[in-house]
Coordinates of C-alpha atoms (C1' of nucleotides) in Angstrom, one line a residue:
Chain A
M27 CA 32.5 52.5 40.4
A28 CA 35.9 53.8 39.6
A29 CA 37.2 57.0 41.0
G30 CA 36.7 59.8 38.5
A31 CA 37.2 63.4 37.9
E32 CA 34.2 65.6 37.1
Q33 CA 34.4 68.0 34.3
N34 CA 32.1 69.8 31.9
N35 CA 33.7 69.8 28.5
D36 CA 31.8 71.1 25.6
S37 CA 32.8 68.7 22.9
V38 CA 32.5 65.6 25.0
L39 CA 29.2 64.7 23.4
A40 CA 30.3 65.3 19.8
G41 CA 31.0 61.6 19.4
L42 CA 27.4 60.8 20.3
V43 CA 26.1 63.3 17.7
H44 CA 28.3 61.6 15.2
R45 CA 27.0 58.2 16.1
L46 CA 23.4 59.3 15.8
R47 CA 24.1 60.8 12.5
L48 CA 25.3 57.5 11.1
H49 CA 21.6 56.4 11.1
S50 CA 19.6 59.6 11.2
A51 CA 19.5 63.1 9.7
L52 CA 19.8 65.2 12.8
A53 CA 19.1 69.0 12.5
D54 CA 22.0 71.2 13.5
A55 CA 19.8 72.8 16.2
D56 CA 19.2 69.3 17.6
A57 CA 22.8 68.5 17.5
E58 CA 23.7 71.6 19.4
A59 CA 21.1 71.0 22.0
L60 CA 22.4 67.5 22.5
K61 CA 26.0 68.7 23.0
R62 CA 24.8 71.3 25.5
L63 CA 23.2 68.5 27.6
P64 CA 24.5 68.8 31.2
H65 CA 26.8 66.0 31.8
T66 CA 29.7 64.7 34.0
V67 CA 32.7 62.8 32.8
Q68 CA 34.2 59.9 34.6
L69 CA 37.4 58.0 34.0
M70 CA 36.8 54.3 34.4
R71 CA 39.7 52.1 35.3
Q72 CA 40.3 49.0 33.3
N73 CA 37.8 46.2 34.3
S74 CA 35.8 48.6 36.5
Q75 CA 32.0 48.1 36.5
L76 CA 29.6 50.7 35.3
A77 CA 26.6 48.8 36.4
R78 CA 25.6 45.5 37.8
T79 CA 22.7 43.3 36.7
G80 CA 19.7 44.2 38.7
E81 CA 20.7 47.7 39.7
L82 CA 18.5 50.7 39.2
T83 CA 20.0 53.6 37.2
T84 CA 19.2 57.3 37.1
Q85 CA 21.8 58.3 34.5
C86 CA 22.7 57.3 31.0
A87 CA 26.3 56.6 29.9
I88 CA 27.9 57.6 26.7
L89 CA 31.3 56.2 25.8
V90 CA 33.8 59.0 25.0
K91 CA 37.0 57.1 24.8
G92 CA 38.1 53.5 25.3
F93 CA 36.0 50.4 25.1
I94 CA 33.2 49.0 27.2
H95 CA 31.5 45.7 27.0
R96 CA 28.1 44.5 28.0
Y97 CA 27.7 41.0 29.4
R98 CA 25.3 38.6 31.1
A99 CA 26.0 35.4 33.0
T100 CA 24.2 32.0 33.2
D101 CA 23.2 30.4 36.4
L102 CA 26.4 28.3 36.1
G103 CA 28.5 31.4 36.0
Q104 CA 29.3 31.2 32.3
R105 CA 29.8 34.7 30.9
Q106 CA 28.6 35.8 27.6
I107 CA 29.7 39.2 26.2
L108 CA 26.7 40.8 24.3
A109 CA 28.1 44.0 22.9
I110 CA 31.3 45.9 22.6
Y111 CA 30.9 49.6 22.6
V112 CA 33.1 52.1 20.8
P113 CA 33.5 55.8 21.4
G114 CA 30.4 57.8 20.6
D115 CA 28.1 54.9 21.4
P116 CA 25.2 55.4 23.8
I117 CA 25.8 52.6 26.3
D118 CA 22.7 52.1 28.3
F119 CA 20.0 54.4 26.9
D120 CA 17.7 51.4 27.3
H121 CA 17.7 52.2 31.0
L122 CA 15.8 55.3 30.2
F123 CA 12.8 53.1 29.6
L124 CA 13.7 50.0 31.6
P125 CA 15.6 51.4 34.5
V126 CA 16.5 48.0 36.0
A127 CA 19.7 46.9 34.4
D128 CA 19.6 43.5 32.6
D129 CA 23.3 43.3 32.0
G130 CA 26.6 44.1 33.5
L131 CA 28.8 46.8 31.9
Q132 CA 32.5 46.7 32.3
A133 CA 35.4 48.8 31.0
V134 CA 37.6 46.7 28.6
K135 CA 40.4 49.2 29.2
E136 CA 40.7 52.6 30.8
S137 CA 37.8 54.5 29.4
L138 CA 36.1 57.9 29.5
V139 CA 32.4 57.9 30.1
A140 CA 30.0 60.9 30.0
Y141 CA 26.9 60.7 32.2
V142 CA 23.7 62.5 31.6
R143 CA 20.7 62.4 34.0
H144 CA 17.6 60.5 32.9
D145 CA 15.5 63.6 33.7
D146 CA 17.5 65.9 31.5
L147 CA 17.6 63.5 28.6
R148 CA 13.9 62.7 28.9
E149 CA 13.2 66.4 28.8
L150 CA 15.3 66.8 25.7
L151 CA 13.6 63.9 23.9
A152 CA 10.2 65.3 24.8
S153 CA 11.0 68.7 23.4
R154 CA 12.9 67.6 20.3
P155 CA 11.2 64.8 18.3
G156 CA 14.2 64.6 15.9
I157 CA 16.4 63.6 18.8
A158 CA 13.9 61.1 20.1
E159 CA 13.7 59.5 16.8
A160 CA 17.4 59.3 16.3
V161 CA 17.8 57.7 19.7
T162 CA 15.1 55.2 19.0
R163 CA 16.8 54.4 15.8
A164 CA 20.1 53.9 17.5
L165 CA 18.5 51.5 19.9
L166 CA 17.0 49.5 17.1
V167 CA 20.3 49.4 15.3
D168 CA 21.8 48.0 18.5
A169 CA 19.1 45.4 18.5
S170 CA 20.0 44.4 15.0
I171 CA 23.5 44.0 16.1
F172 CA 22.4 41.8 19.0
R173 CA 20.7 39.6 16.6
E174 CA 23.7 39.3 14.3
W175 CA 25.6 38.2 17.4
T176 CA 23.2 35.4 17.9
V177 CA 23.7 34.3 14.3
N178 CA 27.4 34.6 14.8
V179 CA 27.5 32.4 17.9
G180 CA 24.8 30.0 16.7
R181 CA 25.7 29.4 13.1
R182 CA 29.4 30.1 12.4
D183 CA 32.5 28.1 13.2
A184 CA 35.3 29.4 15.4
R185 CA 37.3 31.0 12.6
A186 CA 34.3 32.8 11.1
R187 CA 33.0 33.9 14.5
I188 CA 36.3 35.7 15.4
A189 CA 36.7 37.1 12.0
H190 CA 33.2 38.5 12.0
L191 CA 33.6 40.0 15.4
L192 CA 36.8 41.8 14.3
C193 CA 35.2 43.0 11.1
E194 CA 32.3 44.5 12.9
I195 CA 34.4 46.4 15.4
A196 CA 36.8 47.6 12.7
L197 CA 33.9 48.9 10.6
R198 CA 32.1 50.6 13.6
L199 CA 35.3 52.3 14.6
K200 CA 35.9 53.5 11.0
A201 CA 32.3 54.8 10.9
Q202 CA 33.1 56.9 13.9
G203 CA 36.2 58.3 12.2
L204 CA 38.5 56.1 14.3
D205 CA 40.9 53.4 13.1
F206 CA 41.8 50.0 14.4
R207 CA 45.5 50.9 13.9
D208 CA 45.2 54.0 16.1
S209 CA 43.1 52.4 18.8
P210 CA 43.6 48.7 18.4
L211 CA 41.2 46.5 20.3
P212 CA 42.7 45.5 23.6
L213 CA 40.5 42.4 24.1
T214 CA 42.1 39.6 25.9
Q215 CA 41.6 36.1 24.5
D216 CA 39.4 35.4 27.4
Q217 CA 37.1 38.3 26.4
I218 CA 37.1 37.2 22.7
A219 CA 36.1 33.8 23.9
D220 CA 33.2 35.2 26.0
A221 CA 32.1 37.3 23.0
T222 CA 32.1 34.4 20.6
G223 CA 30.9 31.5 22.8
L224 CA 34.2 29.7 22.6
T225 CA 36.9 28.7 25.2
P226 CA 40.0 30.8 25.6
V227 CA 42.1 27.9 24.6
H228 CA 40.4 27.5 21.3
V229 CA 40.4 31.2 20.7
N230 CA 44.2 31.1 21.1
R231 CA 44.6 28.4 18.5
T232 CA 42.2 30.0 16.1
L233 CA 43.8 33.4 16.4
R234 CA 47.1 31.7 15.8
S235 CA 45.8 30.0 12.7
L236 CA 44.3 33.2 11.4
G237 CA 47.7 34.9 11.9
A238 CA 49.5 32.2 10.1
E239 CA 47.4 32.8 7.0
G240 CA 47.9 36.6 7.2
A241 CA 44.3 37.4 7.8
I242 CA 45.3 39.2 11.0
Q243 CA 48.5 40.4 12.4
R244 CA 49.3 40.3 16.1
K245 CA 51.4 42.4 18.3
G246 CA 51.4 41.3 21.9
P247 CA 47.9 41.1 23.2
L248 CA 46.6 43.3 20.4
V249 CA 45.1 42.3 17.1
L250 CA 45.8 44.4 14.0
L251 CA 44.0 44.0 10.7
P252 CA 46.4 44.0 7.7
D253 CA 43.9 42.4 5.4
P254 CA 40.3 43.4 6.1
E255 CA 39.2 41.9 2.8
A256 CA 40.5 38.5 3.7
L257 CA 38.9 38.7 7.1
R258 CA 35.6 39.7 5.6
E259 CA 35.8 36.5 3.5
V260 CA 36.5 34.3 6.4
G261 CA 33.8 35.8 8.6
G262 CA 31.1 35.9 5.9
F263 CA 30.8 39.5 6.9
D264 CA 27.9 41.5 5.3
P265 CA 27.7 44.9 7.0
R266 CA 24.1 45.6 6.1
Y267 CA 22.9 44.8 9.6
L268 CA 24.8 47.8 10.9
H269 CA 22.5 50.1 9.0
L270 CA 25.2 52.5 8.1
R271 CA 23.4 55.2 6.1
Chain B
M12 CA 2.3 36.8 0.7
A13 CA -0.5 34.4 1.5
A14 CA -4.0 34.9 0.3
G15 CA -6.0 36.6 3.1
A16 CA -9.4 37.9 3.9
E17 CA -9.7 41.5 4.9
Q18 CA -11.7 42.4 7.9
N19 CA -12.1 45.1 10.5
N20 CA -12.8 43.4 13.8
D21 CA -12.8 45.6 16.9
S22 CA -11.1 43.3 19.3
V23 CA -8.3 42.1 17.0
L24 CA -5.8 44.5 18.7
A25 CA -6.8 43.6 22.2
G26 CA -3.9 41.2 22.3
L27 CA -1.5 44.0 21.5
V28 CA -2.8 46.1 24.3
H29 CA -2.4 43.2 26.7
R30 CA 1.2 42.7 25.6
L31 CA 2.0 46.4 26.0
R32 CA 0.5 46.3 29.5
L33 CA 2.8 43.5 30.5
H34 CA 5.5 46.2 30.7
S35 CA 3.8 49.6 30.8
A36 CA 0.9 51.2 32.6
L37 CA -1.3 52.2 29.6
A38 CA -4.2 54.6 30.2
D39 CA -7.6 53.3 29.2
A40 CA -8.0 56.1 26.7
D41 CA -4.7 55.1 25.1
A42 CA -5.8 51.5 25.1
E43 CA -9.0 52.4 23.4
A44 CA -7.2 54.5 20.8
L45 CA -4.9 51.6 20.0
K46 CA -7.7 49.2 19.5
R47 CA -9.4 51.7 17.1
L48 CA -6.4 51.9 14.9
P49 CA -7.3 51.1 11.3
H50 CA -6.1 47.7 10.4
T51 CA -6.5 44.8 8.1
V52 CA -6.3 41.1 9.0
Q53 CA -4.6 38.4 7.0
L54 CA -4.5 34.7 7.3
M55 CA -1.0 33.4 6.7
R56 CA -0.6 29.9 5.6
Q57 CA 2.0 27.7 7.3
N58 CA 5.5 28.6 6.2
S59 CA 4.4 31.6 4.2
Q60 CA 6.6 34.7 4.3
L61 CA 5.6 38.0 5.8
A62 CA 8.7 39.8 4.7
R63 CA 12.0 39.1 3.2
T64 CA 15.4 40.4 4.1
G65 CA 16.0 43.7 2.3
E66 CA 12.4 44.6 1.6
L67 CA 10.9 47.9 2.3
T68 CA 7.8 47.9 4.5
T69 CA 5.0 50.4 4.9
Q70 CA 2.9 48.5 7.4
C71 CA 3.5 47.0 10.8
A72 CA 2.4 43.5 11.7
I73 CA 0.8 42.3 14.9
L74 CA 0.4 38.6 15.6
V75 CA -3.2 37.8 16.5
K76 CA -3.2 34.0 16.4
G77 CA -0.6 31.4 15.7
F78 CA 3.2 31.6 15.7
I79 CA 5.7 33.5 13.6
H80 CA 9.4 33.4 13.7
R81 CA 12.1 35.8 12.7
Y82 CA 15.3 34.5 11.1
R83 CA 18.5 35.5 9.4
A84 CA 20.8 33.5 7.2
T85 CA 24.6 33.4 6.9
D86 CA 26.4 33.7 3.6
L87 CA 26.7 29.9 3.7
G88 CA 23.0 29.5 3.9
Q89 CA 22.9 28.5 7.5
R90 CA 19.6 29.7 9.1
Q91 CA 19.4 31.1 12.6
I92 CA 16.0 31.8 14.1
L93 CA 16.1 34.9 16.2
A94 CA 12.7 35.2 17.8
I95 CA 9.4 33.3 18.1
Y96 CA 6.4 35.6 18.4
V97 CA 3.3 34.7 20.3
P98 CA -0.2 36.2 19.9
G99 CA -0.3 39.8 20.9
D100 CA 3.3 40.5 20.0
P101 CA 4.2 43.4 17.7
I102 CA 6.2 41.6 15.1
D103 CA 8.1 44.3 13.2
F104 CA 7.5 47.6 14.8
D105 CA 11.2 48.2 14.3
H106 CA 10.4 48.8 10.7
L107 CA 8.7 52.0 11.7
F108 CA 12.1 53.5 12.3
L109 CA 14.3 51.3 10.1
P110 CA 12.0 50.5 7.2
V111 CA 14.4 48.2 5.4
A112 CA 13.9 44.7 6.8
D113 CA 16.9 43.0 8.4
D114 CA 15.3 39.6 8.8
G115 CA 12.9 37.2 7.3
L116 CA 9.6 36.6 8.9
Q117 CA 7.8 33.3 8.5
A118 CA 4.6 31.7 9.8
V119 CA 5.4 28.7 11.9
K120 CA 1.9 27.5 11.4
E121 CA -1.3 29.0 10.1
S122 CA -1.5 32.4 11.7
L123 CA -3.6 35.5 11.8
V124 CA -1.8 38.8 11.4
A125 CA -3.2 42.3 11.8
Y126 CA -1.6 45.1 9.7
V127 CA -1.6 48.7 10.5
R128 CA -0.1 51.4 8.2
H129 CA 3.1 53.1 9.3
D130 CA 1.5 56.5 8.8
D131 CA -1.5 55.7 11.1
L132 CA 0.7 54.3 13.8
R133 CA 3.2 57.2 13.6
E134 CA 0.4 59.6 14.0
L135 CA -0.9 57.7 17.1
L136 CA 2.5 57.7 18.6
A137 CA 3.0 61.4 18.1
S138 CA -0.3 62.3 19.6
R139 CA -0.2 59.9 22.5
P140 CA 3.1 59.8 24.4
G141 CA 1.9 57.0 26.6
I142 CA 1.6 54.7 23.7
A143 CA 4.9 55.8 22.3
E144 CA 6.6 55.0 25.5
A145 CA 4.9 51.6 25.8
V146 CA 6.0 50.7 22.2
T147 CA 9.5 51.8 22.9
R148 CA 9.6 49.7 26.0
A149 CA 8.2 46.7 24.2
L150 CA 11.0 47.1 21.6
L151 CA 13.6 47.2 24.4
V152 CA 12.2 44.1 26.1
D153 CA 12.5 42.4 22.7
A154 CA 16.1 43.5 22.6
S155 CA 16.7 42.0 26.0
I156 CA 15.2 38.7 24.7
F157 CA 17.5 38.8 21.7
R158 CA 20.5 39.1 24.1
E159 CA 19.3 36.2 26.2
W160 CA 19.2 34.1 23.0
T161 CA 22.8 35.0 22.4
V162 CA 23.6 33.8 25.9
N163 CA 21.5 30.6 25.3
V164 CA 23.3 29.7 22.0
G165 CA 26.7 30.8 23.2
R166 CA 27.0 29.5 26.7
R167 CA 24.6 26.6 27.3
D168 CA 24.7 23.0 26.2
A169 CA 22.1 21.4 24.0
R170 CA 19.8 20.2 26.8
A171 CA 19.8 23.6 28.5
R172 CA 19.3 25.5 25.3
I173 CA 16.2 23.6 24.4
A174 CA 14.9 23.7 27.9
H175 CA 15.5 27.4 28.1
L176 CA 13.7 28.0 24.8
L177 CA 10.7 26.1 25.9
C178 CA 10.6 27.8 29.2
E179 CA 10.6 31.2 27.6
I180 CA 7.8 30.5 25.2
A181 CA 5.7 28.8 27.8
L182 CA 6.0 31.8 30.1
R183 CA 5.4 34.4 27.4
L184 CA 2.3 32.5 26.4
K185 CA 1.1 32.3 30.0
A186 CA 1.7 36.1 30.4
Q187 CA -0.6 36.6 27.4
G188 CA -3.3 34.5 29.1
L189 CA -2.6 31.5 26.8
D190 CA -1.4 28.1 27.7
F191 CA 1.1 25.7 26.2
R192 CA -1.5 23.0 26.7
D193 CA -4.1 24.8 24.6
S194 CA -1.8 26.0 21.9
P195 CA 1.2 23.7 22.0
L196 CA 4.2 24.8 20.1
P197 CA 4.2 23.3 16.6
L198 CA 7.9 23.8 16.1
T199 CA 9.5 21.1 14.0
Q200 CA 12.8 19.7 15.2
D201 CA 14.4 21.5 12.3
Q202 CA 13.1 24.8 13.6
I203 CA 14.2 24.1 17.2
A204 CA 17.6 23.3 15.7
D205 CA 17.7 26.7 14.0
A206 CA 16.6 28.5 17.1
T207 CA 19.2 26.9 19.3
G208 CA 22.2 26.7 16.9
L209 CA 22.1 22.9 16.9
T210 CA 21.5 20.3 14.2
P211 CA 18.2 18.6 13.7
V212 CA 19.7 15.2 14.5
H213 CA 21.1 16.4 17.8
V214 CA 17.8 18.1 18.7
N215 CA 16.1 14.8 18.2
R216 CA 18.4 13.0 20.5
T217 CA 18.2 15.7 23.1
L218 CA 14.4 15.9 23.0
R219 CA 14.3 12.2 23.4
S220 CA 16.6 12.3 26.4
L221 CA 14.6 15.1 28.0
G222 CA 11.4 13.1 27.4
A223 CA 12.9 10.0 29.0
E224 CA 13.6 12.0 32.2
G225 CA 10.1 13.3 32.2
A226 CA 11.2 16.9 31.9
I227 CA 9.0 17.2 28.8
Q228 CA 6.2 15.1 27.3
R229 CA 5.7 14.5 23.6
K230 CA 2.7 13.9 21.6
G231 CA 3.5 13.4 17.9
P232 CA 5.4 16.5 16.7
L233 CA 4.3 18.5 19.7
V234 CA 6.1 19.1 22.9
L235 CA 4.1 19.4 26.1
L236 CA 5.4 20.6 29.5
P237 CA 4.2 18.5 32.3
D238 CA 7.0 19.7 34.6
P239 CA 7.9 23.3 34.1
E240 CA 9.9 23.3 37.3
A241 CA 12.2 20.5 36.1
L242 CA 12.6 22.2 32.8
R243 CA 13.5 25.5 34.5
E244 CA 16.2 23.7 36.4
V245 CA 17.6 22.1 33.2
G246 CA 17.6 25.4 31.3
G247 CA 18.9 27.5 34.1
F248 CA 15.9 29.7 33.3
D249 CA 15.7 33.0 35.1
P250 CA 12.7 35.0 33.7
R251 CA 14.0 38.4 34.8
Y252 CA 15.1 39.3 31.3
L253 CA 11.5 39.2 30.1
H254 CA 10.7 42.2 32.3
L255 CA 7.3 41.0 33.2
R256 CA 6.1 43.6 35.6
Chain C
dC28 C1' 62.8 40.2 41.4
dG29 C1' 58.7 38.0 41.9
dC30 C1' 53.9 37.9 41.4
dG31 C1' 49.7 37.9 38.6
dC32 C1' 47.6 38.0 34.4
dT33 C1' 47.6 36.4 29.8
dT34 C1' 49.2 33.5 26.3
dT35 C1' 50.8 29.1 24.6
dT36 C1' 51.1 24.1 24.1
dG37 C1' 50.0 19.1 24.6
dA38 C1' 47.1 15.2 25.1
dA39 C1' 42.8 13.1 25.8
dA40 C1' 37.9 13.3 26.0
dA41 C1' 33.4 15.2 25.1
dC42 C1' 29.9 17.0 22.7
dC43 C1' 28.0 17.7 18.7
dC44 C1' 28.1 17.0 13.6
dT45 C1' 27.9 14.6 9.2
dC46 C1' 26.3 11.1 6.4
dA47 C1' 23.1 7.7 5.5
dA48 C1' 19.2 5.0 5.8
dG49 C1' 14.8 3.5 7.6
dC50 C1' 10.6 4.7 9.7
dT51 C1' 5.9 6.9 10.7
dC52 C1' 2.3 9.6 9.6
dC53 C1' -0.8 11.7 6.5
dG54 C1' -2.8 13.7 2.5
dT55 C1' -3.3 12.9 -2.4
dG56 C1' -4.5 10.5 -6.4
dG57 C1' -5.1 6.5 -9.2
Chain D
dC14 C1' -9.1 1.3 -1.1
dC15 C1' -4.6 1.1 -1.5
dA16 C1' -0.3 2.9 -3.6
dC17 C1' 2.5 6.8 -3.7
dG18 C1' 5.1 10.6 -2.1
dG19 C1' 6.5 14.0 1.0
dA20 C1' 7.5 15.9 5.4
dG21 C1' 9.2 15.1 9.6
dC22 C1' 11.1 11.9 13.1
dT23 C1' 14.4 8.2 14.4
dT24 C1' 18.6 5.6 14.6
dG25 C1' 23.4 4.1 13.8
dA26 C1' 28.2 4.7 13.0
dG27 C1' 32.1 7.4 12.5
dG28 C1' 34.5 11.8 12.4
dG29 C1' 35.6 16.4 13.7
dT30 C1' 35.6 20.6 16.0
dT31 C1' 35.8 22.2 20.3
dT32 C1' 36.4 21.4 25.2
dT33 C1' 38.7 20.0 29.4
dC34 C1' 42.6 19.5 32.1
dA35 C1' 47.2 20.6 33.1
dA36 C1' 51.3 22.9 32.9
dA37 C1' 54.7 26.0 31.2
dA38 C1' 56.3 30.3 29.2
dG39 C1' 56.0 35.3 28.4
dC40 C1' 55.0 39.9 30.0
dG41 C1' 54.1 44.0 32.7
dC42 C1' 54.2 46.0 37.1
dG43 C1' 55.1 47.0 41.9

DNA sequence: CGCGCTTTTGAAAACCCTCAAGCTCCGTGG
DNA sequence: CCACGGAGCTTGAGGGTTTTCAAAAGCGCG
């Protein structure tokens, strides 16, 4: 756990409401109730852990700012990144029902995380079916994304894998009202490798080749997207699996 | 859709109850209510489709007998199998909340499927929170399995991928009170390839090599498992992600 | 200014893929 | 009863994408 300041800011959970409304029609009363949920906010340092595989949790995390990834490791120590969360995303609401953590959670860069207690959230879900349904739907959309990642890693070559990953994150950011340009993804090539099932060396070469064609633009460690359309082509990206309205 | 006889057998949904109880403590009253859910039963011919990507659904399917797989295809027509369901598994309960189908569903071999109407199931979930929680938990366990498949395809070599796949199915069958020996997996090498992100040719060679070592035993198209322990070793299989009690 | 982390580059090797053909098994029909 | 055809399995040779190993260069930070 990173050191963190506790606060109680009213609009911290607005991003979560926005995310739920991407998939569900949430009544205003429900939205207000959600935002009033008691919560604490923590600043997570880059690379700090939110949870470790096997741990028991009693709180749920919501990403407010920054990026967080979910990963799992094989017995041989090979790491596979399974999800990359953007602001507004519920990070581990699955722990509400399966309190033992499957996966590790780590801050990609310095991030702001809101915590709500399982008890409080459970109470809210029980009293407001609209919220319960919206949360369930969000969990199922996440599952659809997990499946697309399997497709990505299993059936696309290196260029397409990376392009697809970037398209997805760009679109999910945009859906949250954010922009790749404003908050460019600070993934290292190591992390891209672990997300796509490749090696860092090959990611480097592929990124380089994509840059040469103009499909992406690079500034230091960051990747910008000058040509989303071209990238979409390369990645064979079809956003239906994101279930955006 | 395959031609199918309609019936109304009382114990058809017992497998589903068993599956839910792998993860949740279900009250007897809840279990009885579940089994009394109105349903029809259909016999699906080998390779027949239950649903196609993009279709709207109004019923949920439960696998009673046989095997069914879930798949998705890339824009280039490459197929990736995303899940293999065993008897007792709820197949598409996600459509209760996201009625537009993400994925295709196809019978691996002749299978028996029970259908319940969304309306009936929704009513049951609303009136019995214990069932609602058990179903949510089952969906989340499935999500955990999806993630492990990403790890499998992304970070293991061919031998380990296939071994891991076989270990998982064998264990899930066993948890349902079935046995690999009684109902050996009728996957073709093509299907194993699509499940593991490999090509059929390489699956053939790998299967052959696993057989030569005695890790598996083969009888015609079928794969038997004489030595689960050896396979577990090869696949780096750690069953925790299955959340079996 | 130097240390650590990340990126970059090169060369060789490995794993897996593609292409292609032959084989076995089995159900169907002549 | 045997020929035919299809589906799935097997095998070989060659090629390609990706990996491994190794080392150097760039960059940010204390």
